[in-house]
CSV table of C-alpha atoms in Angstrom, one decimal:
chain,number,residue,atom,x,y,z
B,1,UNK,CA,-6.1,-6.9,-19.8
B,2,UNK,CA,-9.7,-7.5,-20.3
B,3,UNK,CA,-8.9,-11.3,-20.5
B,4,UNK,CA,-8.1,-11.1,-17.3
B,5,UNK,CA,-10.8,-9.1,-15.9
B,6,UNK,CA,-12.9,-11.9,-16.5
B,7,UNK,CA,-11.0,-14.6,-15.3
B,8,UNK,CA,-11.1,-16.2,-11.7
B,9,UNK,CA,-8.7,-14.4,-9.2
B,10,UNK,CA,-7.6,-17.3,-8.5
B,11,UNK,CA,-5.7,-17.3,-12.1
B,12,UNK,CA,-5.6,-13.6,-13.5
B,13,UNK,CA,-3.5,-12.7,-10.2
B,14,UNK,CA,-1.4,-15.8,-12.6
B,15,UNK,CA,-1.7,-14.0,-16.0
B,16,UNK,CA,0.9,-11.4,-16.6
B,17,UNK,CA,-0.1,-10.0,-20.3
B,18,UNK,CA,3.4,-9.0,-22.9
B,19,UNK,CA,2.8,-7.5,-26.2
B,20,UNK,CA,4.8,-9.6,-28.8
B,21,UNK,CA,4.7,-9.5,-32.3
B,22,UNK,CA,6.6,-13.0,-32.9
B,23,UNK,CA,7.0,-11.0,-36.8
B,24,UNK,CA,9.8,-9.2,-34.8
B,25,UNK,CA,12.9,-11.6,-33.0
B,26,UNK,CA,13.3,-8.4,-31.6
B,27,UNK,CA,10.3,-8.7,-29.3
B,28,UNK,CA,10.0,-12.5,-29.1
B,29,UNK,CA,13.9,-11.8,-27.2
B,30,UNK,CA,12.1,-9.2,-24.8
B,31,UNK,CA,9.0,-11.8,-24.0
B,32,UNK,CA,11.9,-14.1,-22.7
B,33,UNK,CA,13.8,-11.4,-21.0
B,34,UNK,CA,10.6,-11.0,-19.1
B,35,UNK,CA,10.1,-14.4,-18.6
B,36,UNK,CA,13.6,-14.9,-16.7
B,37,UNK,CA,13.2,-12.8,-15.3
B,38,UNK,CA,10.1,-12.9,-13.4
B,39,UNK,CA,9.9,-16.4,-12.7
B,40,UNK,CA,13.6,-18.3,-13.4
B,41,UNK,CA,12.7,-19.6,-17.2
B,42,UNK,CA,10.5,-21.1,-18.8
B,43,UNK,CA,9.6,-24.7,-18.4
B,44,UNK,CA,6.8,-25.3,-20.9
B,45,UNK,CA,6.2,-23.5,-24.7
B,46,UNK,CA,3.4,-24.0,-26.6
B,47,UNK,CA,4.0,-22.7,-29.9
B,48,UNK,CA,0.3,-21.0,-30.8
B,49,UNK,CA,0.4,-17.6,-32.8
B,50,UNK,CA,-0.4,-18.5,-36.4
B,51,UNK,CA,-1.5,-16.1,-39.3
B,52,UNK,CA,-4.0,-17.4,-42.5
B,53,UNK,CA,-5.3,-14.5,-45.1
B,54,UNK,CA,-7.2,-15.9,-47.8
B,55,UNK,CA,-4.8,-15.0,-50.9
B,56,UNK,CA,-3.2,-17.0,-53.6
B,57,UNK,CA,-0.1,-18.2,-54.2
B,58,UNK,CA,0.6,-16.1,-57.2
B,59,UNK,CA,-1.9,-13.6,-56.8
B,60,UNK,CA,-0.2,-10.7,-57.6
B,61,UNK,CA,1.8,-7.5,-55.1
B,62,UNK,CA,1.0,-10.8,-52.1
B,63,UNK,CA,4.5,-10.8,-51.5
B,64,UNK,CA,3.6,-9.2,-47.8
B,65,UNK,CA,1.4,-11.2,-47.4
B,66,UNK,CA,3.9,-14.2,-47.9
B,67,UNK,CA,6.2,-13.5,-45.7
B,68,UNK,CA,4.7,-12.9,-43.3
B,69,UNK,CA,3.0,-16.0,-43.7
B,70,UNK,CA,6.6,-16.8,-43.3
B,71,UNK,CA,7.6,-14.7,-39.8
B,72,UNK,CA,4.1,-15.3,-37.7
B,73,UNK,CA,4.1,-19.3,-38.8
B,74,UNK,CA,7.3,-20.1,-38.9
B,75,UNK,CA,10.3,-18.0,-37.6
B,76,UNK,CA,8.1,-17.9,-34.8
B,77,UNK,CA,8.3,-21.2,-33.9
B,78,UNK,CA,12.1,-21.4,-34.2
B,79,UNK,CA,12.6,-18.6,-33.2
B,80,UNK,CA,11.1,-19.3,-30.2
B,81,UNK,CA,11.0,-22.4,-29.4
B,82,UNK,CA,15.3,-21.9,-29.7
B,83,UNK,CA,14.8,-19.7,-26.3
B,84,UNK,CA,12.9,-22.0,-24.4
B,85,UNK,CA,15.5,-24.5,-24.8
B,86,UNK,CA,18.4,-21.5,-24.1
B,87,UNK,CA,16.0,-21.8,-20.4
B,88,UNK,CA,15.5,-24.8,-19.8
B,89,UNK,CA,18.9,-25.9,-20.6
B,90,UNK,CA,20.8,-23.9,-18.1
B,91,UNK,CA,18.6,-23.9,-15.6
B,92,UNK,CA,19.2,-29.2,-16.5
B,93,UNK,CA,15.0,-28.5,-17.0
B,94,UNK,CA,13.5,-31.5,-18.4
B,95,UNK,CA,11.1,-29.5,-19.8
B,96,UNK,CA,8.4,-29.1,-23.3
B,97,UNK,CA,8.0,-27.7,-25.9
B,98,UNK,CA,4.8,-28.5,-28.3
B,99,UNK,CA,3.9,-26.5,-31.7
B,100,UNK,CA,0.4,-26.5,-32.8
B,101,UNK,CA,0.8,-27.3,-36.4
B,102,UNK,CA,-2.3,-28.9,-38.2
B,103,UNK,CA,-3.7,-31.3,-40.8
B,104,UNK,CA,-2.9,-28.7,-43.8
B,105,UNK,CA,1.3,-30.2,-41.8
B,106,UNK,CA,0.4,-33.7,-43.3
B,107,UNK,CA,-2.2,-33.4,-45.8
B,108,UNK,CA,-2.0,-30.4,-47.9
B,109,UNK,CA,-6.4,-29.6,-48.6
B,110,UNK,CA,-7.5,-27.7,-52.5
B,111,UNK,CA,-8.6,-24.7,-51.6
B,112,UNK,CA,-8.6,-21.0,-52.6
B,113,UNK,CA,-6.3,-18.3,-50.9
B,114,UNK,CA,-4.1,-22.0,-49.0
B,115,UNK,CA,-0.4,-19.4,-50.2
B,116,UNK,CA,2.1,-20.2,-48.0
B,117,UNK,CA,0.0,-21.8,-44.6
B,118,UNK,CA,-0.2,-25.6,-46.1
B,119,UNK,CA,3.8,-24.7,-46.3
B,120,UNK,CA,4.3,-23.9,-43.2
B,121,UNK,CA,2.9,-25.9,-41.0
B,122,UNK,CA,4.4,-28.8,-43.6
B,123,UNK,CA,7.7,-27.0,-42.0
B,124,UNK,CA,6.3,-27.5,-37.8
B,125,UNK,CA,5.9,-30.6,-38.9
B,126,UNK,CA,9.7,-31.4,-39.8
B,127,UNK,CA,11.6,-28.7,-37.4
B,128,UNK,CA,9.6,-30.7,-34.5
B,129,UNK,CA,11.6,-33.7,-36.3
B,130,UNK,CA,14.7,-31.5,-36.5
B,131,UNK,CA,14.7,-30.3,-32.7
B,132,UNK,CA,13.5,-33.8,-31.5
B,133,UNK,CA,16.6,-34.8,-33.1
B,134,UNK,CA,19.4,-32.2,-31.8
B,135,UNK,CA,18.0,-32.6,-28.0
B,136,UNK,CA,17.6,-35.8,-27.8
B,137,UNK,CA,21.4,-36.0,-29.5
B,138,UNK,CA,22.4,-32.8,-27.1
B,139,UNK,CA,21.5,-35.6,-23.5
B,140,UNK,CA,18.4,-33.6,-22.8
B,141,UNK,CA,14.9,-34.8,-21.5
B,142,UNK,CA,13.2,-32.4,-22.7
B,143,UNK,CA,10.6,-33.8,-24.9
B,144,UNK,CA,8.4,-31.8,-27.9
B,145,UNK,CA,5.3,-32.2,-29.6
B,146,UNK,CA,3.3,-31.2,-32.6
B,147,UNK,CA,-0.9,-30.8,-32.0
B,148,UNK,CA,-2.7,-31.1,-36.0
B,149,UNK,CA,-6.1,-29.9,-35.1
B,150,UNK,CA,-8.9,-30.4,-38.1
B,151,UNK,CA,-10.8,-27.0,-38.4
B,152,UNK,CA,-11.5,-25.4,-35.5
B,153,UNK,CA,-13.8,-22.4,-34.9
B,154,UNK,CA,-11.3,-19.6,-34.4
B,155,UNK,CA,-11.2,-16.6,-35.4
B,156,UNK,CA,-9.1,-17.8,-38.3
B,157,UNK,CA,-12.4,-19.6,-39.3
B,158,UNK,CA,-14.6,-16.2,-39.8
B,159,UNK,CA,-11.3,-14.9,-42.3
B,160,UNK,CA,-12.2,-18.5,-45.5
B,161,UNK,CA,-15.4,-16.5,-45.3
B,162,UNK,CA,-17.5,-19.5,-47.0
B,163,UNK,CA,-14.8,-20.5,-49.2
B,164,UNK,CA,-15.1,-24.2,-50.4
B,165,UNK,CA,-13.2,-27.5,-48.2
B,166,UNK,CA,-12.7,-30.7,-48.9
B,167,UNK,CA,-15.7,-30.0,-52.0
B,168,UNK,CA,-17.8,-28.7,-49.0
B,169,UNK,CA,-19.1,-24.4,-47.4
B,170,UNK,CA,-16.2,-24.3,-44.8
B,171,UNK,CA,-19.1,-22.6,-42.4
B,172,UNK,CA,-21.3,-26.4,-42.9
B,173,UNK,CA,-18.3,-28.4,-41.6
B,174,UNK,CA,-17.7,-30.0,-37.9
B,175,UNK,CA,-15.5,-28.1,-36.2
B,176,UNK,CA,-12.9,-28.7,-32.9
B,177,UNK,CA,-13.7,-26.1,-30.1
B,178,UNK,CA,-10.1,-24.6,-28.8
B,179,UNK,CA,-11.1,-26.2,-25.2
B,180,UNK,CA,-11.0,-29.4,-27.0
B,181,UNK,CA,-7.3,-28.7,-28.2
B,182,UNK,CA,-6.3,-27.7,-25.1
B,183,UNK,CA,-7.1,-30.8,-23.9
B,184,UNK,CA,-5.3,-32.4,-25.9
B,185,UNK,CA,-2.5,-30.6,-24.4
B,186,UNK,CA,-3.3,-31.1,-20.9
B,187,UNK,CA,-3.0,-34.9,-22.1
B,188,UNK,CA,0.2,-34.5,-23.8
B,189,UNK,CA,1.4,-32.3,-21.1
B,190,UNK,CA,0.4,-34.7,-18.2
B,191,UNK,CA,2.2,-38.2,-19.8
B,192,UNK,CA,4.3,-39.6,-18.0
B,193,UNK,CA,8.5,-38.4,-17.6
B,194,UNK,CA,9.5,-41.5,-20.1
B,195,UNK,CA,6.6,-40.3,-22.3
B,196,UNK,CA,7.0,-38.6,-26.2
B,197,UNK,CA,3.1,-37.4,-27.7
B,198,UNK,CA,5.7,-37.2,-31.2
B,199,UNK,CA,2.5,-36.1,-33.7
B,200,UNK,CA,-1.3,-35.6,-31.7
B,201,UNK,CA,-4.1,-35.5,-34.3
B,202,UNK,CA,-6.9,-34.2,-33.5
B,203,UNK,CA,-10.2,-33.8,-35.8
B,204,UNK,CA,-14.1,-33.4,-35.2
B,205,UNK,CA,-16.4,-36.1,-35.7
B,206,UNK,CA,-17.3,-35.6,-39.3
B,207,UNK,CA,-14.6,-33.9,-41.3
B,208,UNK,CA,-14.3,-33.9,-45.3
B,209,UNK,CA,-10.8,-33.4,-45.6
């Protein structure tokens, strides 16, 4: 709601805040039910929710962190995509599923505290291809795209502190801005119906990884 207060009136009127803990399947189902009731269905889904906590994979007492990582970074994307595709199929809409991946979904960088984050992003890479094949087999025109950014200046970077990433202090490295990723998503959504951008990698110039 605070975000809506800072938007131009014509845009704010189209923003509907809705609380949804994506680690909870029940919350996801409620969110999609709200969209169905308010707008009739889903045409575009952007799976952007993610979490990261700097804890080693083999650290003691890390079970909750690992479970949360899988629930938010993997299962939530699968559940949301399932519900969106169901809505698109019901209405015969050639919609678009976008999964915000990472370069860590294609290569595992060396840095402390990565735990299941790279594994989760590799899962997103596999989910994207699995989904593409299922949609193709079903004869739909629904598109699916993985967007894999490099370092982006978000709250997740603040969690990292001053860890060494690619052998350098992460806070000193070139980074993308969230708007850069939004521009890439708009490009993908603007492609003709016969064009599917399956994978889009966006890196800042000079990134070492």
